[in-house]
Amino acid sequence: MKNNHANNINLKVNIAGVELDNPIVTGSGTFGFGREYGEYFDLNKLGGICVKGLTFTLRQGNVPPRIAETPSGILNSVGLQNPGVKYFVENELPRLKKNYNTKIIANMSGNTIEEYCSMAEILSDSDIDLIEMNISCPNVKEGGVAFGTNATTVNNITNEVKKYCKKPLIVKLSPNVTDIKEIAKAAEDGGADAISLINTLLGMAIDINTRKPILSNNVGGLSGPAVKPVAVRMVWQVASVVNVPIIGMGGIMTGEDAIEFMLAGASAVAVGTAYFVDPLASVKVLDGITNYLETNNIKDINEIVGKVEIH
């Protein structure tokens, strides 16, 4: 594999004061805690590892089937299966920190604002580098409507969680909204140190022989190349209204895909569903980015961020 610092190209990016060696992070929910992928490549090649979504207590997730393949993507309704935030801090995080120098991002999901605040407090006292808050979760106190679909709610939860958060806070936005710009601005105004998007699009698949949904949860999150044009558009829109760094994601399979997101305004990018096709996807994406920079004689990756030339 190529030297990622060929010709002294600077690949370092800064997300809310945390310097990543390169702009590639893992998409939460696709990388577990790095155990499996660590057998395929040196995880130090990553700019950051965003771990599987954590909840306040252990969750078994939804009953199967919870994955359905679709044209150019997958639907998932895994249901945030994870061992809980305290188990992660006590057992998985020390191993990651011992074995790798890459930055660690903890993704957290809650049912109430109080749960989010408690997790932010626990994670802030740990050795993680950044916290990513998934606001696509159902707010049980508001009838199950996702936190991230209402600007006022987004502002409130971000503002509250920031009171307990000693680490930089990334707010991960849901695409299942009317106006992504309004939501992003609400997160920034609430104190978000960075924004990541997009989370999965809500989708459904039906078995025409049984006449039942394929997923036991009936609906699930669509990810993969099928969502990329939507994701690029939303990153571009958000970049036009916020001043905090953006982590772009949604169907990134190649270096060219990643460059698109960065031109749209993302300072870093997350590779996710691609891992299910190729465990080395992120390494190849990084090689593709480097090739692009070399070919175009660009010495610093930050020079391309937000440089799309609109008609």
Short mmCIF file of C-alpha atoms in Angstrom, two decimals:
data_model
loop_
_atom_site.label_atom_id
_atom_site.label_comp_id
_atom_site.label_asym_id
_atom_site.label_seq_id
_atom_site.Cartn_x
_atom_site.Cartn_y
_atom_site.Cartn_z
CA MET A 1 0.00 0.00 0.00
CA LYS A 2 1.13 3.50 -0.74
CA ASN A 3 2.83 5.80 1.68
CA ASN A 4 -0.02 8.04 2.81
CA HIS A 5 2.41 10.91 3.33
CA ALA A 6 3.89 10.72 -0.14
CA ASN A 7 5.42 13.97 -1.33
CA ASN A 8 4.85 15.50 2.11
CA ILE A 9 1.10 15.84 1.65
CA ASN A 10 -0.59 16.98 4.85
CA LEU A 11 -3.53 14.70 5.63
CA LYS A 12 -4.08 15.95 9.19
CA VAL A 13 -7.46 17.51 9.96
CA ASN A 14 -8.79 19.20 13.07
CA ILE A 15 -12.18 18.35 14.53
CA ALA A 16 -13.12 20.63 17.43
CA GLY A 17 -9.55 20.94 18.64
CA VAL A 18 -8.73 17.24 18.22
CA GLU A 19 -6.15 16.54 15.51
CA LEU A 20 -6.70 13.43 13.40
CA ASP A 21 -3.79 12.00 11.39
CA ASN A 22 -6.09 11.76 8.37
CA PRO A 23 -9.77 12.49 7.65
CA ILE A 24 -10.98 8.86 7.73
CA VAL A 25 -13.09 7.75 10.67
CA THR A 26 -15.34 4.73 11.01
CA GLY A 27 -19.12 4.96 10.85
CA SER A 28 -20.73 4.08 14.16
CA GLY A 29 -22.59 0.79 14.06
CA THR A 30 -20.38 -0.73 11.38
CA PHE A 31 -17.07 -1.23 13.16
CA GLY A 32 -17.99 -2.70 16.55
CA PHE A 33 -15.09 -2.01 18.89
CA GLY A 34 -12.44 -2.72 16.27
CA ARG A 35 -11.68 -6.31 17.26
CA GLU A 36 -12.62 -7.98 13.97
CA TYR A 37 -11.16 -5.34 11.65
CA GLY A 38 -7.93 -5.21 13.62
CA GLU A 39 -7.22 -8.66 12.18
CA TYR A 40 -7.31 -7.23 8.63
CA PHE A 41 -5.30 -4.02 8.93
CA ASP A 42 -3.46 -1.77 11.39
CA LEU A 43 -6.17 0.44 12.87
CA ASN A 44 -3.57 3.18 13.32
CA LYS A 45 -4.11 3.86 9.62
CA LEU A 46 -7.45 5.43 10.61
CA GLY A 47 -7.87 9.03 11.62
CA GLY A 48 -10.38 7.92 14.23
CA ILE A 49 -12.45 4.97 15.39
CA CYS A 50 -16.08 5.75 16.11
CA VAL A 51 -17.28 2.78 18.12
CA LYS A 52 -20.62 0.99 18.08
CA GLY A 53 -23.48 3.07 19.46
CA LEU A 54 -23.56 2.92 23.26
CA THR A 55 -26.62 3.06 25.49
CA PHE A 56 -26.83 3.66 29.23
CA THR A 57 -27.40 -0.03 29.95
CA LEU A 58 -26.83 -3.27 28.01
CA ARG A 59 -29.12 -3.76 25.01
CA GLN A 60 -29.77 -6.99 23.14
CA GLY A 61 -31.11 -5.18 20.09
CA ASN A 62 -34.04 -6.18 17.90
CA VAL A 63 -35.00 -9.74 17.05
CA PRO A 64 -33.85 -10.97 13.63
CA PRO A 65 -34.13 -10.64 10.74
CA ARG A 66 -32.61 -7.20 11.19
CA ILE A 67 -30.58 -6.75 8.00
CA ALA A 68 -32.00 -6.67 4.48
CA GLU A 69 -29.98 -6.13 1.33
CA THR A 70 -31.36 -3.53 -1.10
CA PRO A 71 -30.19 -2.16 -4.45
CA SER A 72 -26.93 -0.28 -3.72
CA GLY A 73 -27.30 -0.53 0.03
CA ILE A 74 -28.69 -2.26 3.10
CA LEU A 75 -31.54 -1.75 5.53
CA ASN A 76 -30.73 -2.36 9.17
CA SER A 77 -32.77 -2.47 12.34
CA VAL A 78 -30.10 -3.91 14.63
CA GLY A 79 -31.53 -1.90 17.50
CA LEU A 80 -28.32 -0.63 19.08
CA GLN A 81 -27.16 -3.98 20.45
CA ASN A 82 -24.27 -3.12 22.80
CA PRO A 83 -22.85 -3.96 26.24
CA GLY A 84 -23.61 -0.55 27.76
CA VAL A 85 -21.50 2.54 28.33
CA LYS A 86 -19.88 1.44 31.61
CA TYR A 87 -18.79 -1.90 30.16
CA PHE A 88 -17.24 -0.07 27.22
CA VAL A 89 -15.31 2.35 29.45
CA GLU A 90 -14.06 -0.43 31.72
CA ASN A 91 -13.30 -3.16 29.17
CA GLU A 92 -13.15 -2.05 25.53
CA LEU A 93 -11.66 1.44 25.78
CA PRO A 94 -8.49 0.43 27.70
CA ARG A 95 -7.73 -2.19 25.02
CA LEU A 96 -8.22 0.32 22.20
CA LYS A 97 -6.04 2.91 23.92
CA LYS A 98 -3.34 0.36 24.69
CA ASN A 99 -3.12 -1.00 21.15
CA TYR A 100 -3.77 2.06 18.99
CA ASN A 101 -2.77 5.72 18.79
CA THR A 102 -5.73 6.71 16.64
CA LYS A 103 -8.41 8.93 18.16
CA ILE A 104 -11.43 7.22 19.74
CA ILE A 105 -14.95 8.60 19.30
CA ALA A 106 -17.71 7.26 21.55
CA ASN A 107 -21.17 7.29 19.98
CA MET A 108 -24.05 7.47 22.46
CA SER A 109 -27.80 7.00 22.18
CA GLY A 110 -30.48 7.62 24.80
CA ASN A 111 -34.21 7.45 25.43
CA THR A 112 -34.32 10.61 27.55
CA ILE A 113 -32.25 13.77 27.89
CA GLU A 114 -31.28 12.55 31.37
CA GLU A 115 -29.78 9.38 29.90
CA TYR A 116 -27.74 11.38 27.40
CA CYS A 117 -26.45 13.64 30.18
CA SER A 118 -25.48 10.67 32.36
CA MET A 119 -23.60 9.03 29.50
CA ALA A 120 -21.85 12.28 28.62
CA GLU A 121 -20.68 12.52 32.22
CA ILE A 122 -19.39 8.93 32.28
CA LEU A 123 -17.63 9.28 28.92
CA SER A 124 -16.16 12.67 29.82
CA ASP A 125 -14.34 11.06 32.74
CA SER A 126 -12.86 8.40 30.46
CA ASP A 127 -9.93 8.39 28.02
CA ILE A 128 -11.98 8.91 24.85
CA ASP A 129 -11.20 11.84 22.55
CA LEU A 130 -14.62 12.91 21.26
CA ILE A 131 -18.27 12.15 21.95
CA GLU A 132 -20.77 11.71 19.12
CA MET A 133 -24.43 12.11 20.13
CA ASN A 134 -26.92 10.18 18.03
CA ILE A 135 -30.15 12.19 18.07
CA SER A 136 -32.06 9.87 15.72
CA CYS A 137 -33.30 8.01 18.81
CA PRO A 138 -36.94 7.97 19.93
CA ASN A 139 -37.68 10.38 22.78
CA VAL A 140 -39.77 8.20 25.07
CA LYS A 141 -41.07 11.21 26.98
CA GLU A 142 -42.36 12.80 23.78
CA GLY A 143 -44.29 9.84 22.41
CA GLY A 144 -41.35 8.22 20.63
CA VAL A 145 -40.66 11.03 18.15
CA ALA A 146 -36.94 11.19 17.35
CA PHE A 147 -34.97 13.88 19.18
CA GLY A 148 -33.37 15.01 15.95
CA THR A 149 -36.47 15.88 13.94
CA ASN A 150 -37.40 19.10 15.75
CA ALA A 151 -35.11 22.14 15.89
CA THR A 152 -36.24 23.21 19.37
CA THR A 153 -35.65 19.70 20.75
CA VAL A 154 -32.23 19.51 19.06
CA ASN A 155 -31.24 22.83 20.61
CA ASN A 156 -32.49 21.78 24.04
CA ILE A 157 -30.81 18.38 24.16
CA THR A 158 -27.50 19.77 22.87
CA ASN A 159 -27.59 22.59 25.40
CA GLU A 160 -28.34 20.21 28.29
CA VAL A 161 -25.77 17.56 27.33
CA LYS A 162 -23.05 20.22 26.93
CA LYS A 163 -23.39 20.97 30.65
CA TYR A 164 -22.11 17.46 31.41
CA CYS A 165 -19.76 17.03 28.48
CA LYS A 166 -16.07 17.78 29.08
CA LYS A 167 -15.04 16.35 25.70
CA PRO A 168 -15.79 17.89 22.29
CA LEU A 169 -19.38 17.06 21.37
CA ILE A 170 -20.31 15.96 17.85
CA VAL A 171 -24.04 15.98 17.13
CA LYS A 172 -25.05 13.37 14.55
CA LEU A 173 -28.00 14.54 12.47
CA SER A 174 -30.92 12.54 11.14
CA PRO A 175 -31.73 13.06 7.43
CA ASN A 176 -35.38 12.29 8.09
CA VAL A 177 -36.28 15.97 8.45
CA THR A 178 -37.82 18.75 6.36
CA ASP A 179 -34.99 21.27 6.66
CA ILE A 180 -31.53 19.94 7.57
CA LYS A 181 -30.11 23.48 7.75
CA GLU A 182 -32.53 24.45 10.51
CA ILE A 183 -31.63 21.34 12.51
CA ALA A 184 -27.88 21.88 12.07
CA LYS A 185 -28.11 25.51 13.14
CA ALA A 186 -30.10 24.48 16.22
CA ALA A 187 -27.35 22.02 17.17
CA GLU A 188 -24.63 24.62 16.69
CA ASP A 189 -26.57 27.22 18.67
CA GLY A 190 -27.04 24.63 21.42
CA GLY A 191 -23.28 24.25 21.74
CA ALA A 192 -22.28 21.46 19.35
CA ASP A 193 -18.52 21.47 18.74
CA ALA A 194 -18.93 19.56 15.47
CA ILE A 195 -21.68 18.00 13.39
CA SER A 196 -21.81 14.64 11.64
CA LEU A 197 -24.26 13.60 8.95
CA ILE A 198 -26.06 11.79 7.61
CA ASN A 199 -27.50 9.04 9.74
CA THR A 200 -29.54 6.42 7.90
CA LEU A 201 -32.66 7.20 5.87
CA LEU A 202 -35.82 5.45 7.00
CA GLY A 203 -36.75 2.65 4.61
CA MET A 204 -38.73 -0.56 4.21
CA ALA A 205 -38.61 -3.82 2.25
CA ILE A 206 -41.46 -6.30 1.80
CA ASP A 207 -41.33 -10.01 1.01
CA ILE A 208 -43.99 -10.32 -1.71
CA ASN A 209 -44.49 -14.04 -1.05
CA THR A 210 -45.24 -13.76 2.66
CA ARG A 211 -46.63 -10.22 2.24
CA LYS A 212 -44.74 -9.22 5.35
CA PRO A 213 -41.88 -6.75 5.90
CA ILE A 214 -38.50 -8.47 5.68
CA LEU A 215 -37.27 -6.76 8.86
CA SER A 216 -38.87 -7.89 12.10
CA ASN A 217 -39.01 -4.21 13.10
CA ASN A 218 -40.95 -3.49 9.84
CA VAL A 219 -38.75 -0.50 8.97
CA GLY A 220 -35.03 0.16 9.17
CA GLY A 221 -32.22 2.53 8.33
CA LEU A 222 -31.02 2.64 4.72
CA SER A 223 -27.27 3.07 4.21
CA GLY A 224 -24.76 2.47 1.44
CA PRO A 225 -24.16 4.05 -2.00
CA ALA A 226 -27.90 4.58 -2.56
CA VAL A 227 -27.94 7.41 0.02
CA LYS A 228 -24.76 9.19 -1.10
CA PRO A 229 -26.33 11.91 -3.30
CA VAL A 230 -28.71 12.81 -0.46
CA ALA A 231 -25.82 12.87 2.01
CA VAL A 232 -23.59 15.05 -0.18
CA ARG A 233 -26.45 17.51 -0.70
CA MET A 234 -27.16 17.71 3.03
CA VAL A 235 -23.48 18.20 3.93
CA TRP A 236 -23.30 21.03 1.39
CA GLN A 237 -26.43 22.64 2.82
CA VAL A 238 -25.23 22.36 6.41
CA ALA A 239 -21.79 23.73 5.54
CA SER A 240 -23.49 26.88 4.29
CA VAL A 241 -25.05 27.69 7.68
CA VAL A 242 -22.67 26.44 10.40
CA ASN A 243 -19.12 27.35 11.39
CA VAL A 244 -18.24 24.15 13.26
CA PRO A 245 -16.42 21.24 11.57
CA ILE A 246 -18.50 18.64 9.72
CA ILE A 247 -17.93 14.90 9.46
CA GLY A 248 -19.62 13.67 6.29
CA MET A 249 -20.93 10.15 5.74
CA GLY A 250 -23.36 8.18 3.65
CA GLY A 251 -22.33 5.62 1.04
CA ILE A 252 -18.60 6.37 0.85
CA MET A 253 -16.95 3.50 -1.00
CA THR A 254 -13.97 5.14 -2.74
CA GLY A 255 -11.51 7.99 -2.39
CA GLU A 256 -13.48 9.89 -5.02
CA ASP A 257 -16.61 9.59 -2.88
CA ALA A 258 -14.73 11.01 0.10
CA ILE A 259 -13.41 13.93 -1.96
CA GLU A 260 -16.99 14.78 -2.97
CA PHE A 261 -17.99 15.09 0.67
CA MET A 262 -14.96 17.25 1.46
CA LEU A 263 -15.58 19.55 -1.48
CA ALA A 264 -19.15 19.88 -0.20
CA GLY A 265 -17.79 21.07 3.15
CA ALA A 266 -16.81 18.08 5.30
CA SER A 267 -13.49 18.27 7.16
CA ALA A 268 -13.52 14.51 7.80
CA VAL A 269 -15.47 11.55 6.44
CA ALA A 270 -16.81 8.30 7.85
CA VAL A 271 -16.67 4.96 6.08
CA GLY A 272 -19.38 2.54 7.21
CA THR A 273 -21.43 0.16 5.08
CA ALA A 274 -18.43 -0.30 2.75
CA TYR A 275 -16.79 -2.47 5.43
CA PHE A 276 -19.43 -5.15 4.89
CA VAL A 277 -18.25 -5.43 1.29
CA ASP A 278 -14.53 -4.98 1.92
CA PRO A 279 -12.88 -4.97 5.37
CA LEU A 280 -10.05 -2.87 3.88
CA ALA A 281 -12.42 -0.21 2.55
CA SER A 282 -11.11 2.66 4.67
CA VAL A 283 -7.48 1.99 3.75
CA LYS A 284 -8.41 2.01 0.07
CA VAL A 285 -10.46 5.19 0.48
CA LEU A 286 -7.45 6.88 2.08
CA ASP A 287 -5.20 5.72 -0.77
CA GLY A 288 -7.73 7.14 -3.23
CA ILE A 289 -7.71 10.50 -1.43
CA THR A 290 -3.92 10.58 -1.50
CA ASN A 291 -3.87 9.76 -5.21
CA TYR A 292 -6.30 12.60 -5.91
CA LEU A 293 -4.19 15.09 -3.96
CA GLU A 294 -1.00 13.94 -5.72
CA THR A 295 -2.59 14.08 -9.16
CA ASN A 296 -3.88 17.59 -8.55
CA ASN A 297 -0.68 18.76 -6.85
CA ILE A 298 -2.49 19.62 -3.60
CA LYS A 299 -0.17 19.60 -0.58
CA ASP A 300 -2.76 20.02 2.18
CA ILE A 301 -6.07 18.20 2.28
CA ASN A 302 -7.70 21.10 4.12
CA GLU A 303 -7.37 23.17 0.94
CA ILE A 304 -10.25 21.28 -0.70
CA VAL A 305 -12.77 21.53 2.16
CA GLY A 306 -15.87 23.40 0.99
CA LYS A 307 -14.31 24.27 -2.36
CA VAL A 308 -17.16 23.08 -4.57
CA GLU A 309 -17.83 25.72 -7.25
CA ILE A 310 -21.58 26.18 -7.42
CA HIS A 311 -23.17 27.15 -10.76
#
